[in-house]
Each structure stands twice: as structure tokens, then as C-alpha cells.
Coordinates of C-alpha atoms and ligand atoms in Angstrom, one line a residue:
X1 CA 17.5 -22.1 16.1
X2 CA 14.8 -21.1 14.0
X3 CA 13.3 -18.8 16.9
X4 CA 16.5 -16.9 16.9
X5 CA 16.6 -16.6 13.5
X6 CA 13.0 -15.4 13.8
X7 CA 14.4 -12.7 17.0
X8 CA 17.4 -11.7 15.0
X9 CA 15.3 -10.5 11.6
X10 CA 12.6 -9.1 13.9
X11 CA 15.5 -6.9 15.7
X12 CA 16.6 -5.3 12.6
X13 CA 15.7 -2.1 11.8
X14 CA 15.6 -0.7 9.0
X15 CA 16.3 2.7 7.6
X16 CA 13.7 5.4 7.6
X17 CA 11.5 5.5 4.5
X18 CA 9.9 8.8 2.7
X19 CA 6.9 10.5 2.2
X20 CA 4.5 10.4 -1.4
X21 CA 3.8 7.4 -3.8
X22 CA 4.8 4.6 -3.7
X23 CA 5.1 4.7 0.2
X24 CA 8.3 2.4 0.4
X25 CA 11.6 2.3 -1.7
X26 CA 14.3 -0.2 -2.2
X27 CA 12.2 -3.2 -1.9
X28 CA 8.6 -4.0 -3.5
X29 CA 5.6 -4.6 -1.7
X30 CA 1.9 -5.6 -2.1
X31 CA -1.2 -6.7 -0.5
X32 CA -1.3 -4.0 2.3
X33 CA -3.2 -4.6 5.6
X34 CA -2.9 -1.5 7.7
X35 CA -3.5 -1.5 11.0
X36 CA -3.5 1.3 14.1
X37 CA -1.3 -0.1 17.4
X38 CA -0.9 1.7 20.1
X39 CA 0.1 5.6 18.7
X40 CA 1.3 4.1 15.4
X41 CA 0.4 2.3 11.5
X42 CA 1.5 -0.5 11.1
X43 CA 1.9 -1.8 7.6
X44 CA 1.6 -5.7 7.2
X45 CA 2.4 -6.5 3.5
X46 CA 3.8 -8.7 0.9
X47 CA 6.9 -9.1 -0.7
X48 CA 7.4 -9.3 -4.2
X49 CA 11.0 -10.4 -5.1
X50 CA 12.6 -10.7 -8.6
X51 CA 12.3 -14.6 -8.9
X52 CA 15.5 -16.4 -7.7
X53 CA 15.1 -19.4 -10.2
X54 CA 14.0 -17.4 -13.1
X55 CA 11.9 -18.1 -15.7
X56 CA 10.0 -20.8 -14.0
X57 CA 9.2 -18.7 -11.7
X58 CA 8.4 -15.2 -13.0
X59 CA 4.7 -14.8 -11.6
X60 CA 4.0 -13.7 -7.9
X61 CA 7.0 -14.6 -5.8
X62 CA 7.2 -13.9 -2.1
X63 CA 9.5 -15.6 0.3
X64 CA 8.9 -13.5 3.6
X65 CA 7.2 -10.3 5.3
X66 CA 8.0 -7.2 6.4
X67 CA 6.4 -4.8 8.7
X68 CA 6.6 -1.5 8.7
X69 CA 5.7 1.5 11.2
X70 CA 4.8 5.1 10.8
X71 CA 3.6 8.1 13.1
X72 CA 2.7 10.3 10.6
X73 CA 2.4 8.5 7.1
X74 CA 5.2 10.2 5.5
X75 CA 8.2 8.8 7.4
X76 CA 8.1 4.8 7.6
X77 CA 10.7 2.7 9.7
X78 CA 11.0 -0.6 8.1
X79 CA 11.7 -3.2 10.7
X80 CA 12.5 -6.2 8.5
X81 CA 11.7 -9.4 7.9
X82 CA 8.5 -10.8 10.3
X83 CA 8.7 -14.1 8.8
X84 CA 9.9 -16.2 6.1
X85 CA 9.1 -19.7 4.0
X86 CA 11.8 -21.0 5.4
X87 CA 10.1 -21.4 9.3
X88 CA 6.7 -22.2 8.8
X89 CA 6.5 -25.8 9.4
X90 CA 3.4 -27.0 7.8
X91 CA 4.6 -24.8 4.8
X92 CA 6.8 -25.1 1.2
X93 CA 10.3 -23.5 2.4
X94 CA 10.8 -23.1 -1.6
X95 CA 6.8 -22.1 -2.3
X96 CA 7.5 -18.6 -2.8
X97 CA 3.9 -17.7 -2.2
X98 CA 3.9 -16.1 0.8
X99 CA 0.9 -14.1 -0.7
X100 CA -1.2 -11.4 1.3
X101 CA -1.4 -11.0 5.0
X102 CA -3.2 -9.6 8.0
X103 CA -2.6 -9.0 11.6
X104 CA -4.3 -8.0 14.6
X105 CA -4.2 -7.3 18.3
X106 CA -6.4 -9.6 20.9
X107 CA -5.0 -9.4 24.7
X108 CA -1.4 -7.7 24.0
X109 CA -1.3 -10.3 21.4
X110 CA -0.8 -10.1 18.3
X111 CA -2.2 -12.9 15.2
X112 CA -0.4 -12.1 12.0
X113 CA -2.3 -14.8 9.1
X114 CA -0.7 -15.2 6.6
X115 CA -1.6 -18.0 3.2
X116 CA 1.0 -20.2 2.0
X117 CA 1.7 -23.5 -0.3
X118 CA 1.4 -26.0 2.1
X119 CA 4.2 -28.4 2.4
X120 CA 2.2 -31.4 0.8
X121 CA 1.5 -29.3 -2.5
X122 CA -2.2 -29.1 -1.7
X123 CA -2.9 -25.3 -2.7
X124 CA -3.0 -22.6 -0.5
X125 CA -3.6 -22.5 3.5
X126 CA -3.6 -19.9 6.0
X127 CA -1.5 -19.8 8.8
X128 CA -1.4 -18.3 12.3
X129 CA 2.0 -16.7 13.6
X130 CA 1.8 -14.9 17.5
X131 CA 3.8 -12.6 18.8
X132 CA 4.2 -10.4 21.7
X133 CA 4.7 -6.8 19.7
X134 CA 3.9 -6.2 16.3
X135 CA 7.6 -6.1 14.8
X136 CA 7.7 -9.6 16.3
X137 CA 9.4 -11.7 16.7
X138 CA 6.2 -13.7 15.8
X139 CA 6.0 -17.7 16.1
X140 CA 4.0 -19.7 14.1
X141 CA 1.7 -22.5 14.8
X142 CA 2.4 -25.6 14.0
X143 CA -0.5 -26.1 11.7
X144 CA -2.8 -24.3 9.4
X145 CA -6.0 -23.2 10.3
X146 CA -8.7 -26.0 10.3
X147 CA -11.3 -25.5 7.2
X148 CA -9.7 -23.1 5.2
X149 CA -7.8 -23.7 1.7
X150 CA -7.4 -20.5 0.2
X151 CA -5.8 -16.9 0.0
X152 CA -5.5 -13.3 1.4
X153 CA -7.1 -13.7 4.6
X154 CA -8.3 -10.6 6.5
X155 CA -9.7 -10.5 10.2
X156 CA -12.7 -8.5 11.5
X157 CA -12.6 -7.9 15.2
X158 CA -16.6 -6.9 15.2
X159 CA -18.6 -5.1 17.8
X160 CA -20.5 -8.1 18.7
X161 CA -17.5 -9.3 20.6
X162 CA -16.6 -12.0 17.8
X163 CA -13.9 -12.2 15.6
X164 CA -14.3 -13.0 11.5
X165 CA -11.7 -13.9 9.2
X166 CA -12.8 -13.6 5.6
X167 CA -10.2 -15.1 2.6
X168 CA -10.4 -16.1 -1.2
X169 CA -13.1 -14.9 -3.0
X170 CA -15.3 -13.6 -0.2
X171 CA -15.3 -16.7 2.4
X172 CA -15.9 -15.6 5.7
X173 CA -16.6 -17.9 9.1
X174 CA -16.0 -17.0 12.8
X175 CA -12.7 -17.8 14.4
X176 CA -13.1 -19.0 18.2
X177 CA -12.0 -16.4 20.8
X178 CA -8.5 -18.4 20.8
X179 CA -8.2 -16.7 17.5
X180 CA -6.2 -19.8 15.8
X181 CA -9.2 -21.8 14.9
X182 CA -12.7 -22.0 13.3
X183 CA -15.9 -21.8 15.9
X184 CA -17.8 -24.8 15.6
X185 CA -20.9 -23.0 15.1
X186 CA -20.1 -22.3 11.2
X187 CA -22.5 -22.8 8.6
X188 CA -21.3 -26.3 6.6
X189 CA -21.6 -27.4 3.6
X190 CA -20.5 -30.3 1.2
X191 CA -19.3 -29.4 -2.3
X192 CA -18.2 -32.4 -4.9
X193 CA -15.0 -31.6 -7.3
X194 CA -15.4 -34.2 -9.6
X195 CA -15.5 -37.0 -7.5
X196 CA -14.1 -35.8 -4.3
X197 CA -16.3 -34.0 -1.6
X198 CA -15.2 -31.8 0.1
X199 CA -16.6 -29.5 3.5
X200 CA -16.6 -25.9 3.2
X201 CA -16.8 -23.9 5.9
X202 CA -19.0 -20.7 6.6
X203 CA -20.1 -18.2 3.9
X204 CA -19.7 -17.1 0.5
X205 CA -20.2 -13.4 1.5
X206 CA -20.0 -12.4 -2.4
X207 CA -22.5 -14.9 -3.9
X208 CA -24.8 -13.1 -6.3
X209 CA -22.5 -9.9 -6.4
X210 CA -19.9 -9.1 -9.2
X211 CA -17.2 -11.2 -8.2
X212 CA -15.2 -12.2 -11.0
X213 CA -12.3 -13.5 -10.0
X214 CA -12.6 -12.0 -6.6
X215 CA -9.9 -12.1 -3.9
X216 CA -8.1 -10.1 -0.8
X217 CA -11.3 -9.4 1.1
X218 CA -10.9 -6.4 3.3
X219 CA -13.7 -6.7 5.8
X220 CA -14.6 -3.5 8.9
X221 CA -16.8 -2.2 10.9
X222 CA -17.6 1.8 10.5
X223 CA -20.8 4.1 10.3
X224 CA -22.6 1.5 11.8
X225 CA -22.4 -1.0 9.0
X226 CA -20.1 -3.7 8.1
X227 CA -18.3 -3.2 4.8
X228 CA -17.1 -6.1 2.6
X229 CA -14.6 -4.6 0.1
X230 CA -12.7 -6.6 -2.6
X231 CA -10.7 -6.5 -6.0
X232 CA -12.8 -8.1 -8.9
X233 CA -11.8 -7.9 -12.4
X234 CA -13.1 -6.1 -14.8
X235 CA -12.5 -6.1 -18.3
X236 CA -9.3 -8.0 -17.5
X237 CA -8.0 -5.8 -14.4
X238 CA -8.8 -5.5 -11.2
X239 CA -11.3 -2.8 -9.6
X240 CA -11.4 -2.6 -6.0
X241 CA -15.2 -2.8 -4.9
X242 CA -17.2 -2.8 -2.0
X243 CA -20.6 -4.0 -0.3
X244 CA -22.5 -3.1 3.0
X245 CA -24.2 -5.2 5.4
X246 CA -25.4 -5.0 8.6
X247 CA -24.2 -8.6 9.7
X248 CA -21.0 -9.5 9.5
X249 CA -21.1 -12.8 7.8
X250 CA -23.8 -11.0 5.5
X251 CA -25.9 -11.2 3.6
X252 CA -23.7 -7.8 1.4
X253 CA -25.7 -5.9 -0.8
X254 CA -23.4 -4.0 -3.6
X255 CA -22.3 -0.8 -3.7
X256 CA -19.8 -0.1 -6.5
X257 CA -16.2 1.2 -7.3
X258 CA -14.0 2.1 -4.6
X259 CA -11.2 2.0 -7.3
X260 CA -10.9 1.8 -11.1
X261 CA -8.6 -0.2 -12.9
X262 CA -4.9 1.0 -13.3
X263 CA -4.3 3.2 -16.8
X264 CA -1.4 0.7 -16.8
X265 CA -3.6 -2.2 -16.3
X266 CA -1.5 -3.4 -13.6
X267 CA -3.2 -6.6 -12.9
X268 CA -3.8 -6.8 -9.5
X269 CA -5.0 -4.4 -6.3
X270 CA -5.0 -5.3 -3.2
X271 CA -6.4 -2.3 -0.6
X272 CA -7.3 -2.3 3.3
X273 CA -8.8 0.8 5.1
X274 CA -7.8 2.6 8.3
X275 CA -8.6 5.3 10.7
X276 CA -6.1 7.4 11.5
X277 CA -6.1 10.0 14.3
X278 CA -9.8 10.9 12.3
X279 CA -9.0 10.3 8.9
X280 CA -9.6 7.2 6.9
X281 CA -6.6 6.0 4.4
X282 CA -7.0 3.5 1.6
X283 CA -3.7 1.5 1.5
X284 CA -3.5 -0.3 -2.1
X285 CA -0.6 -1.3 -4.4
X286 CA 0.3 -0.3 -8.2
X287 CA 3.6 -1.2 -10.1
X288 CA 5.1 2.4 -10.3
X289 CA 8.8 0.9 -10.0
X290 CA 8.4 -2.2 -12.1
X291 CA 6.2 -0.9 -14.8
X292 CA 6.9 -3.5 -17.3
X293 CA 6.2 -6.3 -15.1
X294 CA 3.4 -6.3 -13.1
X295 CA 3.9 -9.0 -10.5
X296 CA 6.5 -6.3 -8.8
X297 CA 4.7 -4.1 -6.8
X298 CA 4.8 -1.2 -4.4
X299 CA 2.4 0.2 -1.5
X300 CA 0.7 3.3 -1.9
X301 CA -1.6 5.6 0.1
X302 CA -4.5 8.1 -0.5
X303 CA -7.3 9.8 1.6
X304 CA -10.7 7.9 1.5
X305 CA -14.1 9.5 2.4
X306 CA -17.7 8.2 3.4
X307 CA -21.3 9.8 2.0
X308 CA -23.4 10.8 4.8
X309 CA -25.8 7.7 4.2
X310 CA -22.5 5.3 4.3
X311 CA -21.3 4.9 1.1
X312 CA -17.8 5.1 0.2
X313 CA -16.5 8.0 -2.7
X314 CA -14.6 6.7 -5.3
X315 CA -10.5 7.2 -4.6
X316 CA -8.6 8.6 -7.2
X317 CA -5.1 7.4 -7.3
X318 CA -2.3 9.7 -6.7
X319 CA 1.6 10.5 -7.1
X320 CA 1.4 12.7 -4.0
X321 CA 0.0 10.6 -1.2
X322 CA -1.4 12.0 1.8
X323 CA 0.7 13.5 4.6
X324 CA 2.6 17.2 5.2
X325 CA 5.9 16.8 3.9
X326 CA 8.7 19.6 6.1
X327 CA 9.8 22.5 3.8
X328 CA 13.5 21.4 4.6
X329 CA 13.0 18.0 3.0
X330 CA 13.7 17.3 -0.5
X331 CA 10.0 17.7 -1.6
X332 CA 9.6 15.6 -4.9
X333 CA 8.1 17.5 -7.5
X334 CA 7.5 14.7 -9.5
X335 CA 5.3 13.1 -7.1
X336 CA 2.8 16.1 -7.9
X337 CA -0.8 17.3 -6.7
X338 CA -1.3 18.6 -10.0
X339 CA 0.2 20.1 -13.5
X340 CA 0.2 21.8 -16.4
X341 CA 0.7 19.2 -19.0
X342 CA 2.0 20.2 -21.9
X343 CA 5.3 19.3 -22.7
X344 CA 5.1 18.0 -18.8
X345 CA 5.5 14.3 -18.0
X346 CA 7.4 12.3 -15.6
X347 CA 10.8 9.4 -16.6
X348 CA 12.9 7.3 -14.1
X349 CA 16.4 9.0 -13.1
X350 CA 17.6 6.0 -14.5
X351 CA 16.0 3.3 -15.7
X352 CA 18.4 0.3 -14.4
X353 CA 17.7 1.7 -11.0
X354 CA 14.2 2.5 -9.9
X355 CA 13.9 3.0 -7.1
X356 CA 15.9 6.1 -7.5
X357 CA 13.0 7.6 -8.4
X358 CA 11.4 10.1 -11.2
X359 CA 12.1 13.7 -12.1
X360 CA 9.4 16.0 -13.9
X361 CA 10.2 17.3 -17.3
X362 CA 9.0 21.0 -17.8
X363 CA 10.3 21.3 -20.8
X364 CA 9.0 25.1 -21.8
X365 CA 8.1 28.0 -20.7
X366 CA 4.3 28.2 -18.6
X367 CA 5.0 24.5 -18.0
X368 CA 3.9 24.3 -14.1
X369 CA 4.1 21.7 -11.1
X370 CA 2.1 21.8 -7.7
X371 CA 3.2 20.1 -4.5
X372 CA 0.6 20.3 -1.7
X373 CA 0.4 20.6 2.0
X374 CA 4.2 21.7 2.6
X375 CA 5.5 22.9 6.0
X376 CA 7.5 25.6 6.0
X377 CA 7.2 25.8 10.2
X378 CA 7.0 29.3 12.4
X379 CA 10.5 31.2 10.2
X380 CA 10.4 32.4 6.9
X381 CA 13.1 30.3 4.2
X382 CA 16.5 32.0 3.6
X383 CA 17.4 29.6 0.8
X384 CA 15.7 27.3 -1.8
X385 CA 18.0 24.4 -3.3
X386 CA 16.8 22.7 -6.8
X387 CA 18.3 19.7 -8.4
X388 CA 17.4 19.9 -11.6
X389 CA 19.2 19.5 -14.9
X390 CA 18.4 22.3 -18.1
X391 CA 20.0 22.7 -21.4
X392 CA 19.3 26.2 -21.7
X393 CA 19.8 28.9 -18.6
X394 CA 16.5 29.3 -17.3
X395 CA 14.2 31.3 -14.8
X396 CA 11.6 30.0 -12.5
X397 CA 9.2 30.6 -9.8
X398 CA 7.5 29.8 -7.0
X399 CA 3.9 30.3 -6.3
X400 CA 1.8 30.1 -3.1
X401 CA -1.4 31.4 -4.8
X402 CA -2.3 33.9 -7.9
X403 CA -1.1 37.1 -5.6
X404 CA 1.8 35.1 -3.1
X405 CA 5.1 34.4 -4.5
X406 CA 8.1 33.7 -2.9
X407 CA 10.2 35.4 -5.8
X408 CA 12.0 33.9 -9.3
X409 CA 15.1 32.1 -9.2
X410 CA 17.9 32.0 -12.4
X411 CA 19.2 28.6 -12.9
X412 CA 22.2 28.2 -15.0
X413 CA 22.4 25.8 -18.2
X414 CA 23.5 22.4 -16.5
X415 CA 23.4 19.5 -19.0
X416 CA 24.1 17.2 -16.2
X417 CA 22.3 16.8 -12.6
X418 CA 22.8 19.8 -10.5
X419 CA 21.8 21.2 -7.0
X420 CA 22.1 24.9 -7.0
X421 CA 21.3 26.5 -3.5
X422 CA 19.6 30.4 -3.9
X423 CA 18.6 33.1 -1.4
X424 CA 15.1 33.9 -0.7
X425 CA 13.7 36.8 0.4
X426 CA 10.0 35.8 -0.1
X427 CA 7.9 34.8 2.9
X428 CA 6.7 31.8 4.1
X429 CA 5.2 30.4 7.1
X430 CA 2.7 27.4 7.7
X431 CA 1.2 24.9 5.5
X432 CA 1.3 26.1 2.1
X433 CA 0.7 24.6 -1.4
X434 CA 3.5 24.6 -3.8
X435 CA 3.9 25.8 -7.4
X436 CA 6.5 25.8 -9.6
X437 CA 6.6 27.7 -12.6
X438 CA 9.1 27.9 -15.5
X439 CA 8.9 31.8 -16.6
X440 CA 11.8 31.3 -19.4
X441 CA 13.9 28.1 -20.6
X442 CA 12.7 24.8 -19.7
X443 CA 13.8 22.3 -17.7
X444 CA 14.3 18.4 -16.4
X445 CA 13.3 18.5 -12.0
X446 CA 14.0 16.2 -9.8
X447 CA 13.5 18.2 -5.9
X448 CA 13.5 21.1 -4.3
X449 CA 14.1 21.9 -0.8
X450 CA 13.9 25.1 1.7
X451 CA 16.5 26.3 4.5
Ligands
LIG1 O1 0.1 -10.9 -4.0 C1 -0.4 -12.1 -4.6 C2 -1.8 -12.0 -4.8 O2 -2.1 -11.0 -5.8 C3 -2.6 -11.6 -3.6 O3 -2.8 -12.6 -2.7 C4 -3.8 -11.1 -4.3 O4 -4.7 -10.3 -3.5 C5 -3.2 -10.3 -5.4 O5 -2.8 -9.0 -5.0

């Protein structure tokens, strides 16, 4: 019974998801792992749900997974739940702490782990769930893995032919080639709590390195070196950090910022790194559609690039993500590459539902808005549509560069939301950078699209 519940959620697929920051709408998520399989990402992530039994519960809570899947980072196919409280059987079916996950591919199998309150009420342990494709269905193992009590566990699949998992605050130990269990070769050692003793095993890969508070480990192998990056917190938020070794279990020298804390203080990040067709991503999380309530988060995406000798360049978070977004589709000016900002700034559609989305205001005249990498294909437009909303009839632009314009376009006063549809007779072919400019009136935008 509960394996066909398991088939039936992993056979749903969902709806097909849209490009810019945050990555996915209608449902919040945290703590991504992203991972390449086969020609595709694959997003592993957590769940954040408005808590069912409210207050007692309004922290983190998380009753299941997702996964989602994308072949060019703009469109994502959600393909529903993975796994839920409910059928883990060494775990709480009303813990609602199913907190960050991982997964990866040994043998045409794939090893989702995943922490959770144990069923005894014991803290945290991580689990093991196999499957035979990564939208599942995946089964989990009947018991936790053996020697570790903790969080957020990530696996490195090294060059040396081992795998690591690393979890909590920067624990790492070697998993046998089973995948579901601690080597016996791990360093051991005996810690006492009070009174109790207990054995921990492997290696605290973040001794001696800012660590406050340190969790979600992401651990990989790149350049040659193996990089240990984490969120610490600083000044009460968490900055996502990073340190290089050339051993896997360490020892990590520091290296600094990957990420600085959230303007919003949003308390938490959560990150993982990938390499996509020859790019590398930093997948992290922010509250953009719960921004009074940071425990409801939501995946986002931006470039990431590496020094010559290694190091890592600080990210700057963005609205616009990474990816070309098509001419034709409604390309979200409020999710901007840049802008003039004056008078500029960004609101909810509507507040009571966000993941409606923003829209820009541009309230006077100079205000601007840029959209980058857009795809207008091999034909020239014949027709720009903008839904925007003005209280005064008003004339705009759009701009390629200083000397290429695709012409000025009069929209009428509209007090409400409006999609007006205009010919163009500007040219436009390839990737091009987009700039909106208002040259009289001013003006509330939400998209704008080409035909
Ligand atoms: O999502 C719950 C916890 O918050 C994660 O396990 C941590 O990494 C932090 O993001």
C-alpha cells in the first residue's frame, strides 16, 4: 500500500514551471541540491508548508519532497511528491521536519538522503530512500544510517573511487560502496554530554574555521581541489562560505564569502553547485514570496565563477536568474538585470496571493528597466503586447543599445490591468538585451511579450 502510494505521487507530473527568480511558483521550497542526470537538472529540495497545526508549529515545517527537472533552467517540470513523513518507517509521520536533502546516481541507482525526526523523538537522522529513476518512485530503507544524528546531508562521489556524505555542521565520514552505510574504517571518537558518551563518527571538516552555527554542507570535486562550502551566521544571518582542500575528509583551509547575508535578513541559505553543459550554477534559497516570514522559502539560481588559482567569486544575488528567456514569452520585467531607480521599485500583484508575482513601478518619465539575454529567434517581431496599468496615457520605448531601438509605443490611461497588443516595425533578431524606457507618463508593469 504504501509503495503504491509512493508510485502514484511519483507518476504525477506537474505543470511546467517558468524562467527568473524565484525558480519555482505555487509551492515553496528550500535547501536545494542540484544535480546533472542523464541530459537534464534535477532539483532535489525541501518543502516548506504553511504549518497545518498553527502556532505550535510556525518554524520550519516540511512533510515531503519534490523533484523537479529542467533542460534548460528556465522551464522546470515539477514531478511531485518523491516522498513523504508519512512512509519513512523509522521516522515521525507528524515530525514535519523533513529538512534538506541530497541525491545521487551509483549503478543506475539512485540514493536520495534525506534527515528526519526519528520516530523515538531522538533528534534528527538521515535516511536512505532508492530508486530506480530520479522522479522515483524511491523506497526507503528501513532504518537510518548507522552513526549519524544530524541534518542536511550532502554526498561527494570523489575521484578516488569513494563516496563521502558530509551533514550538520561540517561532519563528514565515508559511506561503504553499498552507499546505505558508514565504512568501518572511519576515524572514532567518544564525546561525553553530561553524563552520556556518546561515538562520533568521522570528521569535523570545519573545526578551527568560522563555523558559527554551521549547517547544509555542500561538498565537490572541481579544479582539482575538493571544496567544502556551508552557511554560517554572521551577525545573526547566514552567509554561505566556502573552504578548499585537497583531501576529501580534509583538513579545509578557508576561503571566504561565496554569499552575503540577505538585505532582508532572511535567516537561512542553503546553496549546492553544479555544472551545466560548461557552466557552473549556484542553486540557493531566499523568501521572495513570504517576505514576512522567513521559514517560507523559494529556490533560486545564479551563474557562479572560479579564479584561475581556484577560488570561488563572490555571487551576487539576482531577480533575473540565469537562462535565455523566448521573445514570445511573457518576459517579466520585474524580475530585472538592471534599473534606473528612481521612483522605480518592485510590489506583489496582490499581496494575498504571491505567487502571482511582482510588477515594476516606473512611475515617471526616464524611469528605465533592462531584461537580459532575450531570444527573439531568426524573424523580426510584428507585435509587442504589454500588460501594464497607468493613470496617465503614456509613451514608451524599447532599447537594444544607445543607437538600436525597436521604436516607441503609446499606451492609453488604464487604471486597471491591461494587455494592449501594438505593431512593430523595428528589427530584431538573436539574443538581445532588453530595455524599457518610459519617454512621457509613467507607469505600473507587469510583462511584456513579442509576436
Ligand atoms: O530547511 C531547514 C533547515 O534550514 C535546513 O536543513 C538548513 O540548512 C536551513 O536551510
Amino acid at each position: 500500500m504504501k509503495r503504491l502510494a509512493l508510485v502514484i505521487s511519483a507518476l504525477f507530473l506537474g505543470c511546467a514551471l517558468f524562467a527568473q527568480n524565484p525558480i519555482i511558483k505555487g509551492l515553496y521550497t528550500a535547501d536545494p541540491t542540484a544535480r546533472v542526470f542523464g541530459d537534464k537538472v534535477w532539483l532535489f529540495c525541501s518543502h516548506d508548508i504553511i504549518s497545518p497545526v498553527e502556532p505550535e508549529r510556525r518554524w520550519f515545517c516540511m512533510e515531503d519532497y519534490h523533484t523537479f527537472s529542467s533542460e534548460d533552467l528556465v522551464h522546470w517540470t515539477d514531478h511531485g511528491v518523491i516522498l513523504d513523513q508519512k512512509n519513512v518507517p523509522w521516522g515521525n509521520p507528524e515530525g514535519y521536519s523533513m529538512w534538506a536533502p541530497d541525491c545521487v546516481e551509483k549503478d543506475g541507482k539512485y540514493y536520495f538522503y534525506f534527515p528526519n525526526a526519528s520516530r523515538e523523538g531522538r533528534g534528527f537522522a538521515v535516511g536512505v530512500a532508492i530508486a530506480d529513476r530520479p522522479e522515483g518512485p524511491y523506497v526507503p530503507q528501513a532504518e537510518p544510517i548507522k552513526g549519524i544524528n544530524g541534518i542536511d546531508p550532502c554526498v561527494l562521489q570523489a575521484s578516488d573511487g569513494n563516496a563521502y556524505i558530509f551533514w550538520g555542521n561540517g561532519r563528514c565520514a565515508k559511506l561503504k560502496p553499498n552507499m546505505i552505510e558508514l565504512a568501518d574504517d572511519n576515524p572514532k571518537t567518544t564525546v561525553k554530554w553530561g553524563n552520556r558518551e556518546m561515538e562520533m563518527v568521522g570528521v569535523n571538516c570545519l573545526e578551527g574555521l568560522p563555523n558559527r552555527q554551521a549547517e547544509g554542507p555542500f561538498a565537490f570535486e572541481a579544479n582539482g581541489w575538493f571544496y567544502l562550502t556551508y552557511p554560517y551566521v554572521r551577525q545573526n544571518t547566514e552567509v554561505l562560505a566556502y573552504a578548499m582542500s585537497k583531501n576529501p575528509m580534509g583538513p579545509y583551509e578557508y576561503k571566504g564569502i561565496i554569499m552575503e547575508r540577505s538585505v532582508n535578513e532572511c535567516w537561512t541559505n542553503h546553496h549546492s553547485f553544479v555544472n551545466y553543459k560548461g557552466e557552473w550554477y549556484l542553486f540557493y534559497h531566499h523568501n521572495d514570496y513570504s517576505p514576512s516570514f522567513d521559514k517560507n522559502r523559494s529556490v533560486r539560481v545564479d551563474k557562479v565563477r572560479f579564479n584561475p588559482d581556484g577560488s570561488i567569486e563572490q555571487v551576487i544575488p539576482t531577480f533575473r536568474g540565469v537562462g535565455v528567456t523566448p521573445a514570445s514569452d511573457q518576459i517579466q520585467m520585474d524580475r530585472y538585470s538592471a534599473i534606473y531607480h528612481v521612483a522605480t521599485g518592485i510590489d506583489f500583484l496582490d499581496p494575498a496571493k504571491p505567487f502571482d508575482g511582482w510588477f515594476v513601478h516606473l512611475g515617471r518619465t526616464d524611469c528605465w528597466v533592462r531584461y537580459d539575454e532575450v531570444d527573439f529567434g531568426e524573424a523580426d517581431p510584428t507585435a509587442i503586447t504589454v500588460r501594464y496599468c497607468a493613470p496617465q496615457a503614456s509613451k514608451i520605448s524599447i532599447w537594444f543599445s544607445d543607437n538600436d531601438s525597436l521604436g516607441s509605443f503609446d499606451l492609453p490611461a488604464s487604471s486597471t490591468w491591461k494587455e494592449i497588443t501594438l505593431p512593430v516595425t523595428g528589427k530584431a533578431t538573436g539574443l538581445k538585451n532588453v530595455k524599457l524606457v518610459v519617454n512621457e507618463g509613467g507607469l505600473d508593469l507587469d510583462w511584456i511579450s513579442f509576436k
